[in-house]
């Protein structure tokens, strides 16, 4: 269950990036594969007007959570034909969101963001009740970025060569660091939605990064449990889980020098895998070069296995859990990937019905032990 990194990475040249501006002022960061020349000049000649309308966030007094409202996203691009894809390179007569005839990896501000483009501090509920926030929407501060993995319209992360996968990992790490430093940001969340069954609006291989002005509900819940466990035992919760799963061994999918993947004992989804670094780090930006190298190999291995489970590509959500930026949360938290799919058989999907959608009480149709055996058999 061990994967090796191709070649000796010692002394390898850096992966360079350059920040540029699109026609409407949005930032686009171009990342070049290791050893390749950086993109020094970008000209976006599109006659773009002002950015799309800004959203708002509303405080839910009943749950104590923020809810984003982004009505302006109703007009966003939806499953265009390949010759109209906004994530492909620009060519004469058809200009895309990426003003270059070729590129490696690009991260740019979403033209139709759920959050942003303004940055700022959200008001805090007084006395915990939030009554003063009722009926007074706040600007949807934050930032939403798209990370385009390749200029090729077809394919997925699983089909990337190692060097390109490594560049994507570098983009995740660099953008995590940059977004975390922005005013008012409380959590940075890189993720990928893959497949129409998940609700994707563009087929081109890509992911996204949300920089929230608040701690998202699940992140806040994980942070609370992680802090409580560390206070009670002196041990990080995720580290203890990783050690217990490793010692048990019956749900382990793959193991490297720096990362391991397993199907969690209490998996909620028909397909769910956690990819966890062996060392406690709060986010992707904190990984060393060797750890990033191995991550590019093991994560690609994992999504390749996921795609081999069925005769057609498996829809999935790949969610990088990075703790909120509060110091106590980072001290207790532990970076990990949660990859899930609602696909429970070749022709059946799990839908969130009453118990899951209304109560958050999951009922899984598949045991973790069955899932791990299938993933082990799906190795190349």
Short mmCIF file of C-alpha atoms in Angstrom, two decimals:
data_model
loop_
_atom_site.label_atom_id
_atom_site.label_comp_id
_atom_site.label_asym_id
_atom_site.label_seq_id
_atom_site.Cartn_x
_atom_site.Cartn_y
_atom_site.Cartn_z
CA UNK A 1 0.00 0.00 0.00
CA UNK A 2 3.01 2.28 -0.41
CA UNK A 3 3.53 4.68 -3.33
CA UNK A 4 6.90 6.13 -4.32
CA UNK A 5 7.73 9.52 -5.73
CA UNK A 6 9.33 9.28 -9.18
CA UNK A 7 12.94 10.36 -9.28
CA UNK A 8 15.10 12.21 -6.80
CA UNK A 9 13.54 15.56 -5.89
CA UNK A 10 16.60 16.88 -4.05
CA UNK A 11 17.83 20.12 -5.59
CA UNK A 12 14.79 20.41 -7.88
CA UNK A 13 14.11 23.95 -9.18
CA UNK A 14 11.23 25.93 -7.60
CA UNK A 15 7.69 26.17 -8.91
CA UNK A 16 7.28 29.84 -9.78
CA UNK A 17 4.14 31.96 -9.90
CA UNK A 18 3.23 35.44 -11.07
CA UNK A 19 0.19 37.58 -10.24
CA UNK A 20 -1.62 39.41 -13.06
CA UNK A 21 -4.87 41.35 -13.48
CA UNK A 22 -7.84 40.52 -15.69
CA UNK A 23 -9.75 43.20 -17.60
CA UNK A 24 -12.17 43.89 -14.75
CA UNK A 25 -9.45 44.01 -12.08
CA UNK A 26 -9.71 40.46 -10.77
CA UNK A 27 -6.45 38.77 -9.79
CA UNK A 28 -5.14 35.79 -11.76
CA UNK A 29 -2.08 33.92 -10.50
CA UNK A 30 -0.18 31.84 -13.07
CA UNK A 31 1.85 28.88 -11.78
CA UNK A 32 4.52 27.29 -13.98
CA UNK A 33 5.62 23.67 -13.71
CA UNK A 34 8.90 23.07 -11.93
CA UNK A 35 11.78 24.43 -13.97
CA UNK A 36 9.57 26.17 -16.56
CA UNK A 37 9.77 29.90 -17.19
CA UNK A 38 7.12 31.95 -15.33
CA UNK A 39 4.40 33.82 -17.21
CA UNK A 40 5.67 37.39 -17.03
CA UNK A 41 3.08 39.21 -19.17
CA UNK A 42 -0.66 38.77 -19.55
CA UNK A 43 -2.96 41.09 -21.50
CA UNK A 44 -6.73 40.67 -21.10
CA UNK A 45 -8.28 42.70 -23.92
CA UNK A 46 -11.89 41.72 -23.23
CA UNK A 47 -14.32 44.65 -22.90
CA UNK A 48 -15.51 43.55 -19.48
CA UNK A 49 -17.72 45.86 -17.47
CA UNK A 50 -17.89 46.00 -13.71
CA UNK A 51 -17.74 42.80 -11.73
CA UNK A 52 -20.97 40.91 -11.18
CA UNK A 53 -23.21 41.99 -8.32
CA UNK A 54 -22.12 41.45 -4.75
CA UNK A 55 -23.84 39.04 -2.41
CA UNK A 56 -24.70 39.36 1.25
CA UNK A 57 -24.57 37.25 4.39
CA UNK A 58 -27.34 36.94 6.93
CA UNK A 59 -26.99 35.77 10.52
CA UNK A 60 -29.27 32.87 11.48
CA UNK A 61 -30.25 33.50 15.09
CA UNK A 62 -31.65 30.00 15.49
CA UNK A 63 -28.39 28.17 14.70
CA UNK A 64 -25.83 30.93 15.25
CA UNK A 65 -24.53 30.43 11.71
CA UNK A 66 -23.98 32.80 8.79
CA UNK A 67 -25.81 32.12 5.51
CA UNK A 68 -24.52 33.56 2.22
CA UNK A 69 -27.07 34.85 -0.30
CA UNK A 70 -25.70 35.13 -3.85
CA UNK A 71 -28.64 35.85 -6.13
CA UNK A 72 -26.32 37.29 -8.79
CA UNK A 73 -24.91 33.79 -9.44
CA UNK A 74 -28.11 32.75 -11.22
CA UNK A 75 -26.61 34.09 -14.46
CA UNK A 76 -23.30 32.19 -14.22
CA UNK A 77 -22.10 29.97 -17.06
CA UNK A 78 -23.70 26.51 -16.99
CA UNK A 79 -22.21 23.46 -18.76
CA UNK A 80 -21.16 25.24 -21.97
CA UNK A 81 -19.97 23.26 -25.04
CA UNK A 82 -16.23 22.65 -25.22
CA UNK A 83 -15.65 25.42 -27.76
CA UNK A 84 -17.17 27.95 -25.34
CA UNK A 85 -15.45 26.79 -22.14
CA UNK A 86 -14.29 29.80 -20.08
CA UNK A 87 -11.43 27.77 -18.54
CA UNK A 88 -9.71 26.78 -21.78
CA UNK A 89 -6.85 28.88 -23.18
CA UNK A 90 -7.81 31.98 -25.14
CA UNK A 91 -7.51 31.69 -28.92
CA UNK A 92 -8.04 34.17 -31.71
CA UNK A 93 -11.74 34.90 -31.96
CA UNK A 94 -12.61 33.35 -28.59
CA UNK A 95 -11.29 34.89 -25.39
CA UNK A 96 -11.74 32.96 -22.16
CA UNK A 97 -11.23 33.74 -18.48
CA UNK A 98 -7.57 32.87 -18.98
CA UNK A 99 -5.96 35.38 -21.40
CA UNK A 100 -3.16 33.13 -22.62
CA UNK A 101 -2.72 30.70 -25.49
CA UNK A 102 -1.12 28.21 -23.12
CA UNK A 103 -0.60 27.85 -19.37
CA UNK A 104 0.12 25.26 -16.71
CA UNK A 105 -2.02 26.06 -13.63
CA UNK A 106 -3.97 29.26 -12.98
CA UNK A 107 -5.85 30.48 -9.89
CA UNK A 108 -8.15 33.45 -10.48
CA UNK A 109 -10.95 35.28 -8.73
CA UNK A 110 -14.32 33.83 -9.65
CA UNK A 111 -16.32 36.08 -11.96
CA UNK A 112 -19.50 35.00 -10.14
CA UNK A 113 -18.37 34.71 -6.51
CA UNK A 114 -20.47 33.51 -3.60
CA UNK A 115 -18.28 35.67 -1.35
CA UNK A 116 -16.37 38.88 -2.13
CA UNK A 117 -14.85 40.63 -3.85
CA UNK A 118 -14.73 43.12 -0.96
CA UNK A 119 -12.80 42.30 2.21
CA UNK A 120 -13.82 43.35 5.68
CA UNK A 121 -14.83 42.34 9.19
CA UNK A 122 -18.29 40.93 9.83
CA UNK A 123 -20.17 42.31 12.85
CA UNK A 124 -20.13 39.99 15.85
CA UNK A 125 -23.37 39.07 17.67
CA UNK A 126 -23.57 40.86 21.01
CA UNK A 127 -24.18 38.60 23.96
CA UNK A 128 -24.31 35.61 21.61
CA UNK A 129 -27.95 36.22 20.63
CA UNK A 130 -27.41 38.12 17.39
CA UNK A 131 -30.77 39.85 17.68
CA UNK A 132 -29.25 43.12 16.51
CA UNK A 133 -28.15 41.35 13.29
CA UNK A 134 -31.66 40.21 12.36
CA UNK A 135 -32.96 42.10 9.33
CA UNK A 136 -29.61 43.79 8.72
CA UNK A 137 -27.69 41.88 6.04
CA UNK A 138 -23.93 42.32 5.89
CA UNK A 139 -21.76 42.45 2.76
CA UNK A 140 -20.53 39.00 1.73
CA UNK A 141 -16.90 39.74 2.52
CA UNK A 142 -14.37 37.14 1.43
CA UNK A 143 -12.92 35.71 -1.72
CA UNK A 144 -13.74 32.87 -4.10
CA UNK A 145 -11.14 31.57 -6.52
CA UNK A 146 -11.09 29.02 -9.32
CA UNK A 147 -8.01 26.80 -9.70
CA UNK A 148 -7.62 25.47 -13.25
CA UNK A 149 -5.48 22.32 -13.31
CA UNK A 150 -4.58 22.15 -16.99
CA UNK A 151 -5.24 23.81 -20.35
CA UNK A 152 -6.71 20.49 -21.56
CA UNK A 153 -10.51 20.50 -21.58
CA UNK A 154 -10.80 16.75 -21.07
CA UNK A 155 -9.44 14.77 -18.14
CA UNK A 156 -9.26 15.20 -14.39
CA UNK A 157 -6.74 15.46 -11.56
CA UNK A 158 -6.33 11.69 -11.89
CA UNK A 159 -5.03 12.06 -15.46
CA UNK A 160 -2.45 14.77 -14.71
CA UNK A 161 1.24 13.90 -15.02
CA UNK A 162 3.18 14.08 -11.75
CA UNK A 163 4.77 17.48 -12.44
CA UNK A 164 1.41 19.10 -13.19
CA UNK A 165 -0.20 17.52 -10.13
CA UNK A 166 2.70 18.88 -8.09
CA UNK A 167 2.07 22.36 -9.51
CA UNK A 168 -1.58 22.14 -8.45
CA UNK A 169 -0.49 21.23 -4.91
CA UNK A 170 1.81 24.25 -4.94
CA UNK A 171 -1.06 26.47 -6.07
CA UNK A 172 -3.25 25.21 -3.22
CA UNK A 173 -0.49 25.92 -0.71
CA UNK A 174 0.41 29.36 -2.05
CA UNK A 175 -3.21 30.50 -2.30
CA UNK A 176 -3.96 29.19 1.20
CA UNK A 177 -1.12 31.31 2.58
CA UNK A 178 -2.08 34.41 0.58
CA UNK A 179 -5.80 34.22 1.34
CA UNK A 180 -5.21 33.53 5.03
CA UNK A 181 -3.37 36.86 5.30
CA UNK A 182 -6.24 38.91 3.84
CA UNK A 183 -8.35 41.22 5.98
CA UNK A 184 -11.30 39.60 7.72
CA UNK A 185 -10.65 36.04 6.51
CA UNK A 186 -11.39 33.41 9.16
CA UNK A 187 -11.06 30.14 7.21
CA UNK A 188 -9.64 29.00 3.84
CA UNK A 189 -11.25 26.00 2.14
CA UNK A 190 -9.79 24.42 -1.04
CA UNK A 191 -12.11 21.87 -2.67
CA UNK A 192 -13.13 20.20 -5.90
CA UNK A 193 -16.61 19.27 -7.10
CA UNK A 194 -16.35 16.66 -9.87
CA UNK A 195 -19.28 15.37 -11.94
CA UNK A 196 -22.71 16.60 -12.93
CA UNK A 197 -24.26 14.51 -10.15
CA UNK A 198 -22.44 16.78 -7.69
CA UNK A 199 -23.73 19.90 -9.44
CA UNK A 200 -20.70 21.12 -11.37
CA UNK A 201 -21.30 23.87 -13.91
CA UNK A 202 -18.05 23.44 -15.89
CA UNK A 203 -16.50 20.17 -17.10
CA UNK A 204 -12.93 21.50 -17.49
CA UNK A 205 -10.65 20.01 -14.75
CA UNK A 206 -10.62 22.54 -11.94
CA UNK A 207 -11.20 23.14 -8.26
CA UNK A 208 -12.11 26.11 -6.10
CA UNK A 209 -10.98 27.90 -2.95
CA UNK A 210 -13.34 29.76 -0.62
CA UNK A 211 -11.95 32.25 1.87
CA UNK A 212 -14.72 32.76 4.42
CA UNK A 213 -15.21 35.79 6.70
CA UNK A 214 -16.43 33.32 9.36
CA UNK A 215 -15.67 29.74 10.37
CA UNK A 216 -17.92 27.46 8.33
CA UNK A 217 -20.26 25.35 10.50
CA UNK A 218 -18.54 21.99 10.07
CA UNK A 219 -15.10 23.54 10.46
CA UNK A 220 -16.26 25.24 13.65
CA UNK A 221 -17.64 21.95 14.99
CA UNK A 222 -14.42 20.07 14.20
CA UNK A 223 -12.37 22.85 15.78
CA UNK A 224 -14.43 22.74 18.96
CA UNK A 225 -13.98 18.97 19.34
CA UNK A 226 -10.27 19.22 18.50
CA UNK A 227 -9.73 21.92 21.14
CA UNK A 228 -11.67 19.96 23.77
CA UNK A 229 -9.74 16.75 23.04
CA UNK A 230 -6.38 18.50 23.18
CA UNK A 231 -7.30 20.18 26.47
CA UNK A 232 -8.52 16.88 27.98
CA UNK A 233 -5.78 14.53 26.78
CA UNK A 234 -2.87 16.66 25.59
CA UNK A 235 -3.09 14.83 22.23
CA UNK A 236 -4.40 16.14 18.88
CA UNK A 237 -7.64 14.37 17.95
CA UNK A 238 -6.79 13.74 14.29
CA UNK A 239 -3.38 12.34 15.20
CA UNK A 240 -5.02 9.89 17.59
CA UNK A 241 -7.52 8.83 14.90
CA UNK A 242 -4.74 8.30 12.37
CA UNK A 243 -2.77 6.20 14.83
CA UNK A 244 -5.81 4.09 15.77
CA UNK A 245 -6.72 3.45 12.11
CA UNK A 246 -3.09 2.62 11.29
CA UNK A 247 -2.81 0.20 14.21
CA UNK A 248 -6.12 -1.50 13.30
CA UNK A 249 -5.11 -1.66 9.64
CA UNK A 250 -8.39 -3.04 8.30
CA UNK A 251 -9.55 0.27 6.77
CA UNK A 252 -6.21 1.54 5.45
CA UNK A 253 -6.13 2.25 1.71
CA UNK A 254 -2.54 3.43 1.14
CA UNK A 255 0.48 4.56 3.14
CA UNK A 256 3.47 6.70 2.24
CA UNK A 257 6.32 8.27 4.17
CA UNK A 258 4.35 11.45 4.92
CA UNK A 259 0.65 10.68 4.26
CA UNK A 260 -1.80 7.83 4.77
CA UNK A 261 -5.36 7.29 3.51
CA UNK A 262 -8.11 5.29 5.15
CA UNK A 263 -11.85 4.81 5.08
CA UNK A 264 -13.05 6.15 8.46
CA UNK A 265 -14.74 3.73 10.86
CA UNK A 266 -17.94 5.85 10.96
CA UNK A 267 -18.02 6.82 7.27
CA UNK A 268 -21.18 8.71 6.34
CA UNK A 269 -21.06 8.27 2.57
CA UNK A 270 -21.05 5.14 0.35
CA UNK A 271 -17.55 6.22 -0.66
CA UNK A 272 -15.52 8.24 1.86
CA UNK A 273 -11.75 8.39 2.29
CA UNK A 274 -9.56 10.55 4.52
CA UNK A 275 -6.02 11.45 3.40
CA UNK A 276 -4.02 12.63 6.40
CA UNK A 277 -0.43 13.88 6.86
CA UNK A 278 1.61 11.99 9.46
CA UNK A 279 2.81 15.29 10.92
CA UNK A 280 0.48 17.78 12.58
CA UNK A 281 0.18 20.79 10.28
CA UNK A 282 -2.75 23.23 10.18
CA UNK A 283 -2.89 23.74 6.43
CA UNK A 284 -1.41 23.03 3.02
CA UNK A 285 0.90 26.04 3.26
CA UNK A 286 2.66 24.42 6.25
CA UNK A 287 3.70 21.30 4.29
CA UNK A 288 7.38 20.86 3.44
CA UNK A 289 8.58 20.37 -0.13
CA UNK A 290 8.95 16.61 0.40
CA UNK A 291 5.44 16.40 1.84
CA UNK A 292 4.02 18.31 -1.12
CA UNK A 293 5.86 15.98 -3.51
CA UNK A 294 4.34 12.91 -1.89
CA UNK A 295 0.91 14.49 -1.69
CA UNK A 296 0.91 14.96 -5.47
CA UNK A 297 1.61 11.24 -5.87
CA UNK A 298 -0.75 9.83 -3.23
CA UNK A 299 -3.70 12.10 -3.96
CA UNK A 300 -3.47 11.28 -7.66
CA UNK A 301 -3.27 7.57 -6.77
CA UNK A 302 -6.37 7.95 -4.62
CA UNK A 303 -8.55 9.65 -7.24
CA UNK A 304 -7.35 7.12 -9.85
CA UNK A 305 -8.61 4.33 -7.59
CA UNK A 306 -11.91 6.14 -7.15
CA UNK A 307 -12.33 6.34 -10.93
CA UNK A 308 -11.60 2.61 -11.37
CA UNK A 309 -14.54 1.61 -9.18
CA UNK A 310 -17.07 2.00 -12.00
CA UNK A 311 -17.19 1.97 -15.79
CA UNK A 312 -17.80 5.73 -15.86
CA UNK A 313 -16.03 8.52 -13.91
CA UNK A 314 -17.03 8.68 -10.25
CA UNK A 315 -18.56 11.96 -9.04
CA UNK A 316 -16.91 13.22 -5.88
CA UNK A 317 -16.29 16.14 -3.55
CA UNK A 318 -12.69 16.50 -2.42
CA UNK A 319 -12.65 18.79 0.62
CA UNK A 320 -9.46 20.02 2.29
CA UNK A 321 -10.24 20.53 5.97
CA UNK A 322 -8.04 23.34 7.28
CA UNK A 323 -8.90 24.67 10.74
CA UNK A 324 -10.16 28.23 11.19
CA UNK A 325 -7.40 30.80 11.53
CA UNK A 326 -7.87 31.43 15.25
CA UNK A 327 -4.66 30.49 17.06
CA UNK A 328 -6.29 27.94 19.37
CA UNK A 329 -7.94 26.20 16.40
CA UNK A 330 -4.65 25.96 14.51
CA UNK A 331 -2.86 24.57 17.56
CA UNK A 332 -5.46 21.81 17.97
CA UNK A 333 -6.36 21.23 14.31
CA UNK A 334 -4.78 18.91 11.75
CA UNK A 335 -5.00 19.26 7.99
CA UNK A 336 -6.80 16.41 6.21
CA UNK A 337 -8.63 15.65 3.00
CA UNK A 338 -12.14 14.20 3.03
CA UNK A 339 -13.10 12.70 -0.34
CA UNK A 340 -16.72 11.61 -0.62
CA UNK A 341 -19.03 10.36 -3.34
CA UNK A 342 -22.81 9.82 -3.27
CA UNK A 343 -22.48 6.94 -5.75
CA UNK A 344 -23.51 3.72 -3.99
CA UNK A 345 -23.59 1.47 -7.06
CA UNK A 346 -23.08 1.67 -10.82
CA UNK A 347 -26.52 3.22 -11.39
CA UNK A 348 -27.60 4.51 -7.97
CA UNK A 349 -26.86 7.66 -5.99
CA UNK A 350 -27.37 8.39 -2.32
CA UNK A 351 -29.57 11.45 -1.89
CA UNK A 352 -29.75 13.41 1.33
CA UNK A 353 -33.30 12.72 2.45
CA UNK A 354 -35.13 13.57 5.67
CA UNK A 355 -32.74 12.16 8.27
CA UNK A 356 -29.59 13.53 6.62
CA UNK A 357 -30.84 16.82 5.18
CA UNK A 358 -33.07 17.90 8.06
CA UNK A 359 -31.39 16.29 11.07
CA UNK A 360 -27.80 15.80 9.89
CA UNK A 361 -28.13 12.18 11.03
CA UNK A 362 -26.48 10.08 8.32
CA UNK A 363 -27.48 6.53 7.41
CA UNK A 364 -24.86 4.80 5.27
CA UNK A 365 -25.81 2.02 2.85
CA UNK A 366 -22.26 0.63 2.65
CA UNK A 367 -19.84 -0.49 5.37
CA UNK A 368 -16.43 1.11 5.60
CA UNK A 369 -14.81 -2.32 5.39
CA UNK A 370 -16.54 -3.10 2.08
CA UNK A 371 -15.46 0.25 0.62
CA UNK A 372 -11.82 -0.20 1.59
CA UNK A 373 -11.64 -3.63 -0.04
CA UNK A 374 -12.92 -2.17 -3.30
CA UNK A 375 -10.40 0.67 -3.17
CA UNK A 376 -7.55 -1.73 -2.48
CA UNK A 377 -8.53 -3.85 -5.48
CA UNK A 378 -8.66 -0.68 -7.61
CA UNK A 379 -4.89 -0.11 -7.32
CA UNK A 380 -3.07 0.12 -10.65
#
